[in-house]
Short mmCIF file of C-alpha atoms in Angstrom, two decimals:
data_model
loop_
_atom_site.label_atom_id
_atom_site.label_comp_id
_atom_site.label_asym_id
_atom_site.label_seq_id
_atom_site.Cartn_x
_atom_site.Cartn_y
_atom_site.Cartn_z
CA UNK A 1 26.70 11.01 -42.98
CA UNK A 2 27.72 11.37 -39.40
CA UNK A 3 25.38 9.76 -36.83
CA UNK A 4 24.12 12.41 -33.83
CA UNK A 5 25.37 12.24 -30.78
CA UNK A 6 23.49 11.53 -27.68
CA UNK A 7 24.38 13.82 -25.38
CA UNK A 8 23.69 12.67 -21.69
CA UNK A 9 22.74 14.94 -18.90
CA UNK A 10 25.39 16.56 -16.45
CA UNK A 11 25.55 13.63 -13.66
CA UNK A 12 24.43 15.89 -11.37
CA UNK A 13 21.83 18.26 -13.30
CA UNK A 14 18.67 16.08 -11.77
CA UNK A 15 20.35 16.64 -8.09
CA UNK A 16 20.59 20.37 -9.04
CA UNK A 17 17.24 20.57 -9.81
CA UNK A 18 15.98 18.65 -6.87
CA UNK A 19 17.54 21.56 -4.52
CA UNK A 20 15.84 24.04 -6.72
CA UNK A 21 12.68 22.52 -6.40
CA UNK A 22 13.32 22.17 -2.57
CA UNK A 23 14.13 25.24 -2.17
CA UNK A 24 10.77 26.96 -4.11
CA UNK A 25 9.14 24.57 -1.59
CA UNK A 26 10.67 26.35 1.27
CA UNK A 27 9.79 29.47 -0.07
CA UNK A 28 6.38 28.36 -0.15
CA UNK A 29 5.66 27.03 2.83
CA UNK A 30 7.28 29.10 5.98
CA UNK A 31 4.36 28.06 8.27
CA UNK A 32 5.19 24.20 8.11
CA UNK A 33 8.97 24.51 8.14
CA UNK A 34 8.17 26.74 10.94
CA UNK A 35 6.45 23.78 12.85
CA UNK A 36 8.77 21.23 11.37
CA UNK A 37 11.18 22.64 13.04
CA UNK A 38 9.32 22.93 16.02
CA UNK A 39 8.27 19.29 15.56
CA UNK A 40 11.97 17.94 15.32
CA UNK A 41 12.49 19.40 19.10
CA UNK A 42 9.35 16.81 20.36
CA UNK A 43 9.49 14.04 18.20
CA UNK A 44 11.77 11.37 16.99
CA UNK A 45 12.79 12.28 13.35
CA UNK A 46 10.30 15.52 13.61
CA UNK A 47 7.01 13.72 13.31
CA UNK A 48 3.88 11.87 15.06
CA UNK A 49 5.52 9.01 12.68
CA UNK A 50 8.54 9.14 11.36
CA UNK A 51 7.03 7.89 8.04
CA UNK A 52 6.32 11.67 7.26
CA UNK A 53 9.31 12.77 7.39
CA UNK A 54 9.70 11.42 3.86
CA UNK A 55 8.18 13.39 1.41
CA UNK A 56 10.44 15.26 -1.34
CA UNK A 57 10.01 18.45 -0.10
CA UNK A 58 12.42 17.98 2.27
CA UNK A 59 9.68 18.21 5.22
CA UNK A 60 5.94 17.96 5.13
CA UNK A 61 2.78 20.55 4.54
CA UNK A 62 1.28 20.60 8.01
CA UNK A 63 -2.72 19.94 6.75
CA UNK A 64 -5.28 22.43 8.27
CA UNK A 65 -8.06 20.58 6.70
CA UNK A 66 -8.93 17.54 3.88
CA UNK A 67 -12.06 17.00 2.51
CA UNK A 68 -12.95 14.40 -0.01
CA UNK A 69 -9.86 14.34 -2.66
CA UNK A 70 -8.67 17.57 -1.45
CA UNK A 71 -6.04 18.88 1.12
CA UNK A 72 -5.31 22.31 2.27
CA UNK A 73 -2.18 23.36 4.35
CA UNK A 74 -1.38 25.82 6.95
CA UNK A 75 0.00 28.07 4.63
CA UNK A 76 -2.84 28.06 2.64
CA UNK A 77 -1.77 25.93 -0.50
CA UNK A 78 -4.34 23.73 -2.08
CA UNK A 79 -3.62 19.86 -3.70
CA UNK A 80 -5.22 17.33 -4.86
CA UNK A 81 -4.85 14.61 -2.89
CA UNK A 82 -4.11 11.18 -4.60
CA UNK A 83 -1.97 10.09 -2.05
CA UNK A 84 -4.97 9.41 0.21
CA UNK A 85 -3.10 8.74 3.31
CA UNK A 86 -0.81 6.03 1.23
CA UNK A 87 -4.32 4.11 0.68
CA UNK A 88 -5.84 4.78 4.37
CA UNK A 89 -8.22 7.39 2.60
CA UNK A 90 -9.52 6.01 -0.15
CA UNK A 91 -12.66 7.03 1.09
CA UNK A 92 -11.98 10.28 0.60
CA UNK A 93 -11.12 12.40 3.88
CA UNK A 94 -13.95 13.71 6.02
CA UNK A 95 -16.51 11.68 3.82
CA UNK A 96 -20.18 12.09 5.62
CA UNK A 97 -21.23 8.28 6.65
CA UNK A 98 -17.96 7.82 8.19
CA UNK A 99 -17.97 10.68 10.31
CA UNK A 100 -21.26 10.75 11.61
CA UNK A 101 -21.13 6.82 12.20
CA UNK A 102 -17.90 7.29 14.42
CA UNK A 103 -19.16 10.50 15.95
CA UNK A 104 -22.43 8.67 17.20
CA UNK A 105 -19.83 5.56 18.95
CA UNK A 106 -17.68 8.21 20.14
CA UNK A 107 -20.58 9.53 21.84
CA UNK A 108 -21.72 5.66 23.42
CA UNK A 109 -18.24 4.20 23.93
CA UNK A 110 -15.41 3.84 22.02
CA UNK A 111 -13.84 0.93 23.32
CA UNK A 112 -15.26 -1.66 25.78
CA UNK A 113 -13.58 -4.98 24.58
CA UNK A 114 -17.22 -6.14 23.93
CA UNK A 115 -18.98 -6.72 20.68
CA UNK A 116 -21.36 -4.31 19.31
CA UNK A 117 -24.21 -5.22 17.25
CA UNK A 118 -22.85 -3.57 14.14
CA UNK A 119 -20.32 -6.12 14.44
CA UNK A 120 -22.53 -8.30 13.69
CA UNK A 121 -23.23 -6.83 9.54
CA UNK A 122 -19.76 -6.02 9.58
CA UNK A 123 -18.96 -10.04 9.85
CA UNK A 124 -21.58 -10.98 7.47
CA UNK A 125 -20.83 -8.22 4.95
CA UNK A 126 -16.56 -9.42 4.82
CA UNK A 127 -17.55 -12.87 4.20
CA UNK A 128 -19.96 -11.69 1.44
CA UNK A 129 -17.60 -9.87 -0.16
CA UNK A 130 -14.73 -11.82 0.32
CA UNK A 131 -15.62 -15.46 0.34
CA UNK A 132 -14.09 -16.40 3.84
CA UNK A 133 -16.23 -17.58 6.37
CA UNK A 134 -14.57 -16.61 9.65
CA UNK A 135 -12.85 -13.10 10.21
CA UNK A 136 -10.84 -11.48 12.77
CA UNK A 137 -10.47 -7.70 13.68
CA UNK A 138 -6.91 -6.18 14.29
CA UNK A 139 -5.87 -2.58 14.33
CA UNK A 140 -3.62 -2.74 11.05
CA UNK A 141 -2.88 -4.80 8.38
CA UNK A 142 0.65 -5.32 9.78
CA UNK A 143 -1.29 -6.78 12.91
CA UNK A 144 -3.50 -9.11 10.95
CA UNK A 145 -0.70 -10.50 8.77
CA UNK A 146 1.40 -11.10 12.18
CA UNK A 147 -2.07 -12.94 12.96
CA UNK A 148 -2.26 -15.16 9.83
CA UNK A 149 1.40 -15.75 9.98
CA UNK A 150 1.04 -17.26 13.42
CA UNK A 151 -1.96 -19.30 13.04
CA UNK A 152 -0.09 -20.08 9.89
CA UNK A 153 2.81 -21.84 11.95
CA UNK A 154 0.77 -23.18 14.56
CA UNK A 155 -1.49 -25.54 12.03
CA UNK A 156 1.40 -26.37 10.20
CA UNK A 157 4.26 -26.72 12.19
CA UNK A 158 6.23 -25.12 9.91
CA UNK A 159 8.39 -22.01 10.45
CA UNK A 160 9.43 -20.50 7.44
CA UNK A 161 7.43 -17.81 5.22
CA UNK A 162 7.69 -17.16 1.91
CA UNK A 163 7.48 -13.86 0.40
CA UNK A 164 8.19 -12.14 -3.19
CA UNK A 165 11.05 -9.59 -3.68
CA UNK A 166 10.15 -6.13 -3.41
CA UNK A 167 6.82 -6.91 -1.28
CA UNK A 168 5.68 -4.95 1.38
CA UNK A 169 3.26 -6.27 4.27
CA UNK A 170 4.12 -3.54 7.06
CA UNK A 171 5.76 -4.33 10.12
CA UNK A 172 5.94 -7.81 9.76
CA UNK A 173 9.66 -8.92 10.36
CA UNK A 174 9.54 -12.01 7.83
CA UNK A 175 8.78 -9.83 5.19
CA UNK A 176 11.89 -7.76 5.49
CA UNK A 177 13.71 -9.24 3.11
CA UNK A 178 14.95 -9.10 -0.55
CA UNK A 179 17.25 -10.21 -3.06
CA UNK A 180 19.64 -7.87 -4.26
CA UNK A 181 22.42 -8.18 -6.68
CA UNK A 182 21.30 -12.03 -6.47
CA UNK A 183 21.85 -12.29 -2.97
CA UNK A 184 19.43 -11.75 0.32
CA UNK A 185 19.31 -8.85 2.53
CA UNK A 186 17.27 -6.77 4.19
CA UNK A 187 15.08 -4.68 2.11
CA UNK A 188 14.41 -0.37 2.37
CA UNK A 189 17.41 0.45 4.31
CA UNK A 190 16.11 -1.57 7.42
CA UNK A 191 18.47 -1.97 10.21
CA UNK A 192 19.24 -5.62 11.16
CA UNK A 193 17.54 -6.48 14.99
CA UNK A 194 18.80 -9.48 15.78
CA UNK A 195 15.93 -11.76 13.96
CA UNK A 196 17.84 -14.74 12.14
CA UNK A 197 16.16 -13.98 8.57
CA UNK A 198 17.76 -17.09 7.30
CA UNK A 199 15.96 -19.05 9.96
CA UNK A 200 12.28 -17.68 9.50
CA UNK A 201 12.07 -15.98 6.14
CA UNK A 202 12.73 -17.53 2.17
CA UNK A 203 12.34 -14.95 -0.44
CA UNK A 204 11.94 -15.37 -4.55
CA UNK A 205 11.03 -12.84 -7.41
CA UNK A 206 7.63 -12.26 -8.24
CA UNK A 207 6.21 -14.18 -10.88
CA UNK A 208 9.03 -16.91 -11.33
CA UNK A 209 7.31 -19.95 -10.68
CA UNK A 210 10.10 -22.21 -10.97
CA UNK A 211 11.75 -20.30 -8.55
CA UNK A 212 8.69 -20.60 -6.18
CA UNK A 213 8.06 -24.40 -6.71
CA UNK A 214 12.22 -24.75 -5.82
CA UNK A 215 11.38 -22.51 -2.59
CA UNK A 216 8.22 -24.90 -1.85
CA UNK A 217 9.67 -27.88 -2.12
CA UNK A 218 11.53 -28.57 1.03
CA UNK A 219 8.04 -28.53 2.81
CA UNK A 220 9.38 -26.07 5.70
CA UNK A 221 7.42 -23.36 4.37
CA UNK A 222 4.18 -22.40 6.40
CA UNK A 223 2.88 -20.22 4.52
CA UNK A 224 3.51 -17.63 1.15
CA UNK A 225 2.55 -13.75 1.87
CA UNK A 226 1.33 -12.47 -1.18
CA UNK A 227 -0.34 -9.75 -2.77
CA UNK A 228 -1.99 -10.35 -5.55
CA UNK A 229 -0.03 -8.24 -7.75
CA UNK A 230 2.90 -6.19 -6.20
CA UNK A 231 2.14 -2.11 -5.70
CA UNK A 232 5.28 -1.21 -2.72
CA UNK A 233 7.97 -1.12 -4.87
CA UNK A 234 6.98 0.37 -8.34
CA UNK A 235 3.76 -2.01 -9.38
CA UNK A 236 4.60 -5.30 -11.01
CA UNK A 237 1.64 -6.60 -12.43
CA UNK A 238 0.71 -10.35 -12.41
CA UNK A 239 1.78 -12.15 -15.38
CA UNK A 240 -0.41 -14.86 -16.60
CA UNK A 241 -0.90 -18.00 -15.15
CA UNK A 242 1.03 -17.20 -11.77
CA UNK A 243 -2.08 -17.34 -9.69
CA UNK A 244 -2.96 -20.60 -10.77
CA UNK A 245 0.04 -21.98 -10.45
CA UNK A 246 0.62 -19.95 -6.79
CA UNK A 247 -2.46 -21.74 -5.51
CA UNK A 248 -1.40 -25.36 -7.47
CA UNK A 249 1.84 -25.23 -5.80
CA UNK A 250 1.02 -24.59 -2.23
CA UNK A 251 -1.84 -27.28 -1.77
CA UNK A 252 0.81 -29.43 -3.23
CA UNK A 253 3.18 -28.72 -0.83
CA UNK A 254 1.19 -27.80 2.07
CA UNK A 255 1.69 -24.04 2.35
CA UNK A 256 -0.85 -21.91 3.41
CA UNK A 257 -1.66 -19.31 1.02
CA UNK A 258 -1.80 -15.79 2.38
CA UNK A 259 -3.31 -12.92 0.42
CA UNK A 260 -3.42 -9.40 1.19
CA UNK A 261 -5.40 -7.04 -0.45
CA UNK A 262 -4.08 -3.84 2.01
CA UNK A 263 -3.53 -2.12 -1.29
CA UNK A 264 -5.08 -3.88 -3.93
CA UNK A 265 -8.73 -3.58 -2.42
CA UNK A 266 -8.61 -0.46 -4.64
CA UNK A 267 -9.42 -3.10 -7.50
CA UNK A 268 -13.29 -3.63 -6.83
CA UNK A 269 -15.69 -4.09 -3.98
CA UNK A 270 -14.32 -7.66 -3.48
CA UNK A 271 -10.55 -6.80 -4.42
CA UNK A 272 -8.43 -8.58 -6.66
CA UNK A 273 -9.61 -11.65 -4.69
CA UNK A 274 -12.99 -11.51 -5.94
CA UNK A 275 -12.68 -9.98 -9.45
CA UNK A 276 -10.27 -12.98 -10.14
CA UNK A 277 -11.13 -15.93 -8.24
CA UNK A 278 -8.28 -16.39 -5.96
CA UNK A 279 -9.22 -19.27 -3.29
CA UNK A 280 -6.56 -17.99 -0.32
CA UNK A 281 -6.72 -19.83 2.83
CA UNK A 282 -6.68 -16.56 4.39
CA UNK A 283 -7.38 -12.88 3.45
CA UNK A 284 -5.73 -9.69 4.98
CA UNK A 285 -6.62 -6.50 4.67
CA UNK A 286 -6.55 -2.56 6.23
CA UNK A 287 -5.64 0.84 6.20
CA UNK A 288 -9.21 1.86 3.77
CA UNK A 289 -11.34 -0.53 5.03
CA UNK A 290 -12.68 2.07 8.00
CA UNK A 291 -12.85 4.93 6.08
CA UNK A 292 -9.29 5.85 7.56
CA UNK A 293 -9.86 4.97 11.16
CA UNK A 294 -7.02 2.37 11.84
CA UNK A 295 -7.93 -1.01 11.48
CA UNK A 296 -7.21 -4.31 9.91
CA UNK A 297 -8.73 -7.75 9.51
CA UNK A 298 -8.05 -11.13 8.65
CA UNK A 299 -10.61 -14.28 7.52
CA UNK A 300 -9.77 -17.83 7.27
CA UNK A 301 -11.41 -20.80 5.07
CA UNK A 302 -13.45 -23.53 6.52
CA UNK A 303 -10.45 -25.56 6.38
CA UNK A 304 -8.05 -23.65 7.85
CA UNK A 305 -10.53 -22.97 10.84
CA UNK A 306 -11.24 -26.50 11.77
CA UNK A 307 -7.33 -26.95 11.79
CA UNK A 308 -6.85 -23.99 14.01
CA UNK A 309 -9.44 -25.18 16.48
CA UNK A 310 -7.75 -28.22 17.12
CA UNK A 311 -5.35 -26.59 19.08
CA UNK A 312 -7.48 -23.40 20.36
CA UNK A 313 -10.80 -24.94 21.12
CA UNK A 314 -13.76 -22.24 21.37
CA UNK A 315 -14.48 -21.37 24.79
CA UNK A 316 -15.36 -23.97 27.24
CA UNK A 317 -18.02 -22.26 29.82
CA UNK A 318 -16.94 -23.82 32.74
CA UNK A 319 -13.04 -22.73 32.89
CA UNK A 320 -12.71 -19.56 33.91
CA UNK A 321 -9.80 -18.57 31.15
CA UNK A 322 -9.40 -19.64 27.17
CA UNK A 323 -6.35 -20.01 25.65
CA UNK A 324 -4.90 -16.86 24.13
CA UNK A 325 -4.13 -16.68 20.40
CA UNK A 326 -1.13 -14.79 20.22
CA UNK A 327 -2.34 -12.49 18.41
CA UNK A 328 -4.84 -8.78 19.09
CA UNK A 329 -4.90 -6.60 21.63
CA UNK A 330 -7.88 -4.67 23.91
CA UNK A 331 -7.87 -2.46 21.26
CA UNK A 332 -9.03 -4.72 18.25
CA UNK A 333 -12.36 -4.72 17.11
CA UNK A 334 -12.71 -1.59 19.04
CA UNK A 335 -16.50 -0.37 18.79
CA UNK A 336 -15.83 3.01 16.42
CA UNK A 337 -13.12 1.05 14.44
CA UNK A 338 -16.09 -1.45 13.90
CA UNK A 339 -18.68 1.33 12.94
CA UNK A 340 -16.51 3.43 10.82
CA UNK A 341 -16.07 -0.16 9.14
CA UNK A 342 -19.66 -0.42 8.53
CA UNK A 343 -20.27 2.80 7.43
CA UNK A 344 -17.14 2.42 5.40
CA UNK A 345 -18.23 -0.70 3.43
CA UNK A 346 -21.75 -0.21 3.64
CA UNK A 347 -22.55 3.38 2.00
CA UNK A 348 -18.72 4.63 0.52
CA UNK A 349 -16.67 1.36 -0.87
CA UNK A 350 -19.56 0.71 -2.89
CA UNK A 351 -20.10 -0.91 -6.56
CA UNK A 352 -20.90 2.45 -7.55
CA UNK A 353 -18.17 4.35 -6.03
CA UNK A 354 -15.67 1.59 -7.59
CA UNK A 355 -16.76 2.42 -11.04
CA UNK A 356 -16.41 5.81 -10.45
CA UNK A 357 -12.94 5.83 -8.82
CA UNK A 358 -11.85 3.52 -11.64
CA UNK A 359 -13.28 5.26 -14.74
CA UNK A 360 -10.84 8.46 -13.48
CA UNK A 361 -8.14 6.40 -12.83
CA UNK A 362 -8.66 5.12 -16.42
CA UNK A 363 -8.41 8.83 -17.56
CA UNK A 364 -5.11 9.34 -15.28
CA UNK A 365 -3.89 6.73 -17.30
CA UNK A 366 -4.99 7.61 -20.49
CA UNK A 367 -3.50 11.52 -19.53
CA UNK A 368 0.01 10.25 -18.74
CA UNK A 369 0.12 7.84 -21.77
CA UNK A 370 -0.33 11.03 -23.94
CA UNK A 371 2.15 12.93 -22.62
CA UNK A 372 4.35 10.26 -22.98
CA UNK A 373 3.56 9.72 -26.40
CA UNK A 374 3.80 13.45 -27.66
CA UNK A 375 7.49 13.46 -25.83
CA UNK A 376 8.73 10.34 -27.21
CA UNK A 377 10.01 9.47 -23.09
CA UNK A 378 11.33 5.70 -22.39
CA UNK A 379 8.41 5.91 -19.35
CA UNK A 380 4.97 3.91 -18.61
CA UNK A 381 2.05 4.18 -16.40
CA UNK A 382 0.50 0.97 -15.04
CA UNK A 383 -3.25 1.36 -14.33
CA UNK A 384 -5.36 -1.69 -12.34
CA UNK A 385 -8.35 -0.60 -10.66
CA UNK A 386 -8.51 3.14 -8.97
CA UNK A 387 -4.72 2.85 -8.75
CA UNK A 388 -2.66 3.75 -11.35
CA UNK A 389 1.54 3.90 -11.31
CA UNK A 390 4.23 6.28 -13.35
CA UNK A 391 7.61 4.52 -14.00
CA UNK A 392 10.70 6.09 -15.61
CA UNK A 393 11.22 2.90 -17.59
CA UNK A 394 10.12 2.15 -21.12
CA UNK A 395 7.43 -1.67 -19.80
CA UNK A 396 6.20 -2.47 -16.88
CA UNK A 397 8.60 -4.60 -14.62
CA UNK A 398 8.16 -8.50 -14.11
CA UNK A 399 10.04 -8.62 -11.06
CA UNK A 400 11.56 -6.61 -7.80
CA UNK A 401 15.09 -7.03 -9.68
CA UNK A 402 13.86 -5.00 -12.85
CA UNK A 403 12.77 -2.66 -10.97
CA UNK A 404 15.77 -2.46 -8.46
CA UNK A 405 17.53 -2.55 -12.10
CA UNK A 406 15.94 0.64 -13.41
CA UNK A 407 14.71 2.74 -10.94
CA UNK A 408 15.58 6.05 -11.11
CA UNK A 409 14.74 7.48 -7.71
CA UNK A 410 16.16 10.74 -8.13
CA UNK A 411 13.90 11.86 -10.61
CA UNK A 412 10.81 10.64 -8.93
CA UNK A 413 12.04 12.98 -6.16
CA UNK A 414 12.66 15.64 -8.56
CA UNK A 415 8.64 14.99 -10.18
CA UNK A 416 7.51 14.59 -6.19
CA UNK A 417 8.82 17.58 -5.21
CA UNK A 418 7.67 19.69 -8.65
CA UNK A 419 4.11 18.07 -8.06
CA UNK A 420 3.99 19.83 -4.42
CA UNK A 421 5.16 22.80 -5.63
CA UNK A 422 2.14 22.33 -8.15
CA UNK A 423 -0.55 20.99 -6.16
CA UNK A 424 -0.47 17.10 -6.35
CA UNK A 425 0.09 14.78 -3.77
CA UNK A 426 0.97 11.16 -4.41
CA UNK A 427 2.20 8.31 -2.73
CA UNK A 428 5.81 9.69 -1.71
CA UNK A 429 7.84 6.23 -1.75
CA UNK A 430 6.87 6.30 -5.78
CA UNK A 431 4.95 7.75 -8.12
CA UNK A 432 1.54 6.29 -7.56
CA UNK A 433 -2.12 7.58 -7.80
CA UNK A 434 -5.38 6.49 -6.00
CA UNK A 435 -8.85 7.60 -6.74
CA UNK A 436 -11.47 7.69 -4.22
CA UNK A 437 -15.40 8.31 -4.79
CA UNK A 438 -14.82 12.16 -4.45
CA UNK A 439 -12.14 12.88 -7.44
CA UNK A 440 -13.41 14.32 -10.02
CA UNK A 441 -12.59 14.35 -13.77
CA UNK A 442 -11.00 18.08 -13.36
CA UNK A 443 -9.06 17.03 -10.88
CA UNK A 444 -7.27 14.10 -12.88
CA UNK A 445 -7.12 16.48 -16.00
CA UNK A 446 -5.02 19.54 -13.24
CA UNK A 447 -2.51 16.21 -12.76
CA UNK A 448 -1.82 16.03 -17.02
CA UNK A 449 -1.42 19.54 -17.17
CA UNK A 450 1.15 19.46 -13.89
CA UNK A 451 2.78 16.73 -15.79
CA UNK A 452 3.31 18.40 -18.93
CA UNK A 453 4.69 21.41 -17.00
CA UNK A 454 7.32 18.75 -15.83
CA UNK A 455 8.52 16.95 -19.11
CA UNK A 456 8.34 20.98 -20.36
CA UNK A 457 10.84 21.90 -17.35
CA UNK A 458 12.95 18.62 -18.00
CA UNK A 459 13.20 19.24 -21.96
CA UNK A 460 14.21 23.24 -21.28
CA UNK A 461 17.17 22.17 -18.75
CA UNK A 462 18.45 19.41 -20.80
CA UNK A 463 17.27 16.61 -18.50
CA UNK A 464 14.94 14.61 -21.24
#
């Protein structure tokens, strides 16, 4: 009996099919090429941020209007929006408390660099939820974890921070780093600036402890940047035992221990923080916390506060200036940042709207899984929380190497660009899905049936 061949794709039948796909997307979209173009006259790499300039279309749908979980562009095309703004509106866009809240401080002031009283719940509700007694507002997350990294060095006279392979933590040069091939570099194509990485920055894989406790044990290490499980890069779920022995190894070695839930606040009211019990010494978080209006905060321990105010004392009434942080700007804690945040946590990221958001990301799941299953495909979704993840590999990855290992880029920009030609939006770095309290169950169940049109389209052109 003669065993089958397996006959392989034509190397470049996926790139083929990416230009086709490109190409419909022209066809359906002359209004925003029209203003891309336009747009690449005015701004550097053709947008407000040159972020958007990334999406597998080749350029982006200019939006006319979003509401809740849905987006409509100038040319008149519909999606469903699980994107969300990359996590900034997992809110939903346009959602009611939000907007009025903001529209009644636009209308009294939206920046005085003065308090407002909201301020005052929005303090008391973060360390509720969170379990951190002091906080501190900053217009991103990349802001607040520049924040906790400095206070981080100041208390401990330390320098270096430690951060897991394939992370992402915004702007924040430390975290720029990966290992590649077994060596360190800079990760995502960032251009080198001058900033000795060597000097400032370690970086190990996620979930290796013995390569963390190695890392640790110099004691030069001021603090670890973590999320609690890693969503930038492909997610990489937490494997068991890490957190515990994350935590165990930085009291030992006096490291501060970092969290940020920028992304992973889409597990529960609390975030992964809460559900799970993490103790951090201090808590980051942004982009959905205002209901899409930029902002980001940080809160530190008791501990970690006492520490700090040995070398910043609070204010001292009689001299006429304190000492100045490092860290904020005029614009943080901002008075419609501050009651967009109220209104945010207060009436949309509620227990109610978490159960909701998670119960259809649970049916995402479930969706893809079949599909999966009825095409016999070497693929996996990853679902924790309202976030859920599609990989083109047959388990979830441990580590930033498996998935450097495995990634197969050019078909997620073959599936991002069929899914706009379709009606989906999702997260266009990789193929991940947020809920927010607006998405419905028919909109989850349009994304299977999108999905099956894809694995259909592979199957016909001999590319699965």
């Amino acid at each position: 009996m003669t065993a089958t061949a397996i006959i392989e794709p034509a190397p470049d039948l996926i790139d083929r099919l990416i230009d086709r796909e490109q190409q419909r997307f022209a066809e359906l979209h002359p209004k925003s090429a029209a203003a891309w173009a336009e747009g690449r006259q005015h701004f550097l790499y053709g947008g407000p941020s040159h972020w958007m300039r990334r999406w597998a279309g080749g350029f982006p749908v200019y939006v006319a209007k979003a509401r809740g979980a849905h987006v409509t562009d100038i040319d008149g095309h519909g999606y469903v929006d699980f994107a969300l703004g990359d996590t900034g509106g997992m809110c939903g866009h346009g959602v009611e408390a939000v907007t009025e809240a903001a529209a009644r401080q636009l209308a009294n002031g939206a920046t005085m660099m003065l308090p407002t009283e909201d301020s005052l719940w929005v303090g008391a509700e973060l360390s509720r939820r969170f379990g951190l007694p002091y906080w501190t507002l900053t217009t991103s997350a990349t802001d607040a974890n520049r924040g906790a990294i400095r206070i981080a060095r100041m208390i401990t006279g330390r320098n270096k921070v430690l951060v897991f392979s394939g992370c992402y933590h915004g702007g924040v040069e430390e975290a720029h780093v990966e290992i590649r091939d077994g060596k360190v570099g800079l990760r995502n194509m960032i251009h080198a600036n001058g900033v000795d990485h060597a000097a400032v920055s370690k970086v190990v894989e996620f979930n290796d402890v013995a390569a963390l406790e190695a890392a640790l044990a110099d004691e030069d290490v001021a603090c670890v940047l973590a999320e609690p499980l890693m969503t930038n890069f492909g997610m990489v779920p937490v494997a068991d035992g890490f957190h515990d022995a994350l935590r165990a190894l930085t009291r030992k070695t006096g490291t501060l221990l970092i969290i940020d839930e920028t992304h992973t606040i889409s597990c529960g009211p609390g975030g992964y923080t809460a559900l799970h019990g993490l103790e951090p010494d201090i808590f980051v978080c942004g982009k959905a916390i205002a209901g899409g209006i930029p902002a980001g905060v940080f809160g530190v321990s008791e501990e970690v506060s006492q520490r700090l105010r040995k070398h910043v004392p609070d204010v001292n009434p009689r001299q006429r200036q304190s000492a100045h942080l490092g860290i904020g700007g005029t614009l943080a804690g901002n008075a419609l940042t501050v009651a967009a945040m109220r209104a945010a946590l207060g009436a949309v990221l509620t227990p109610e709207n978490y159960a909701r958001m998670i119960g259809n990301a649970e049916r995402l799941a479930e969706g893809v899984r079949a599909v999966i299953a009825e095409n016999a495909l070497p693929w996996h979704v990853t679902q924790i929380g309202a976030r859920a993840e599609i990989m083109f590999m047959p388990r979830p990855p441990k580590n930033g190497a498996e998935v450097i290992a495995a990634r197969r880029g050019d078909l997620e920009t073959l599936l991002h660009a069929f899914y706009m030609n379709e009606g989906i939006l999702v997260t266009p770095f990789h193929t991940m899905f947020l809920m927010c309290p607006a998405t419905e169950a028919a909109d989850v169940d349009r994304h299977t049936g999108v999905l099956r049109r894809f694995v259909a389209m592979l199957k016909r052109e001999g590319a699965a």
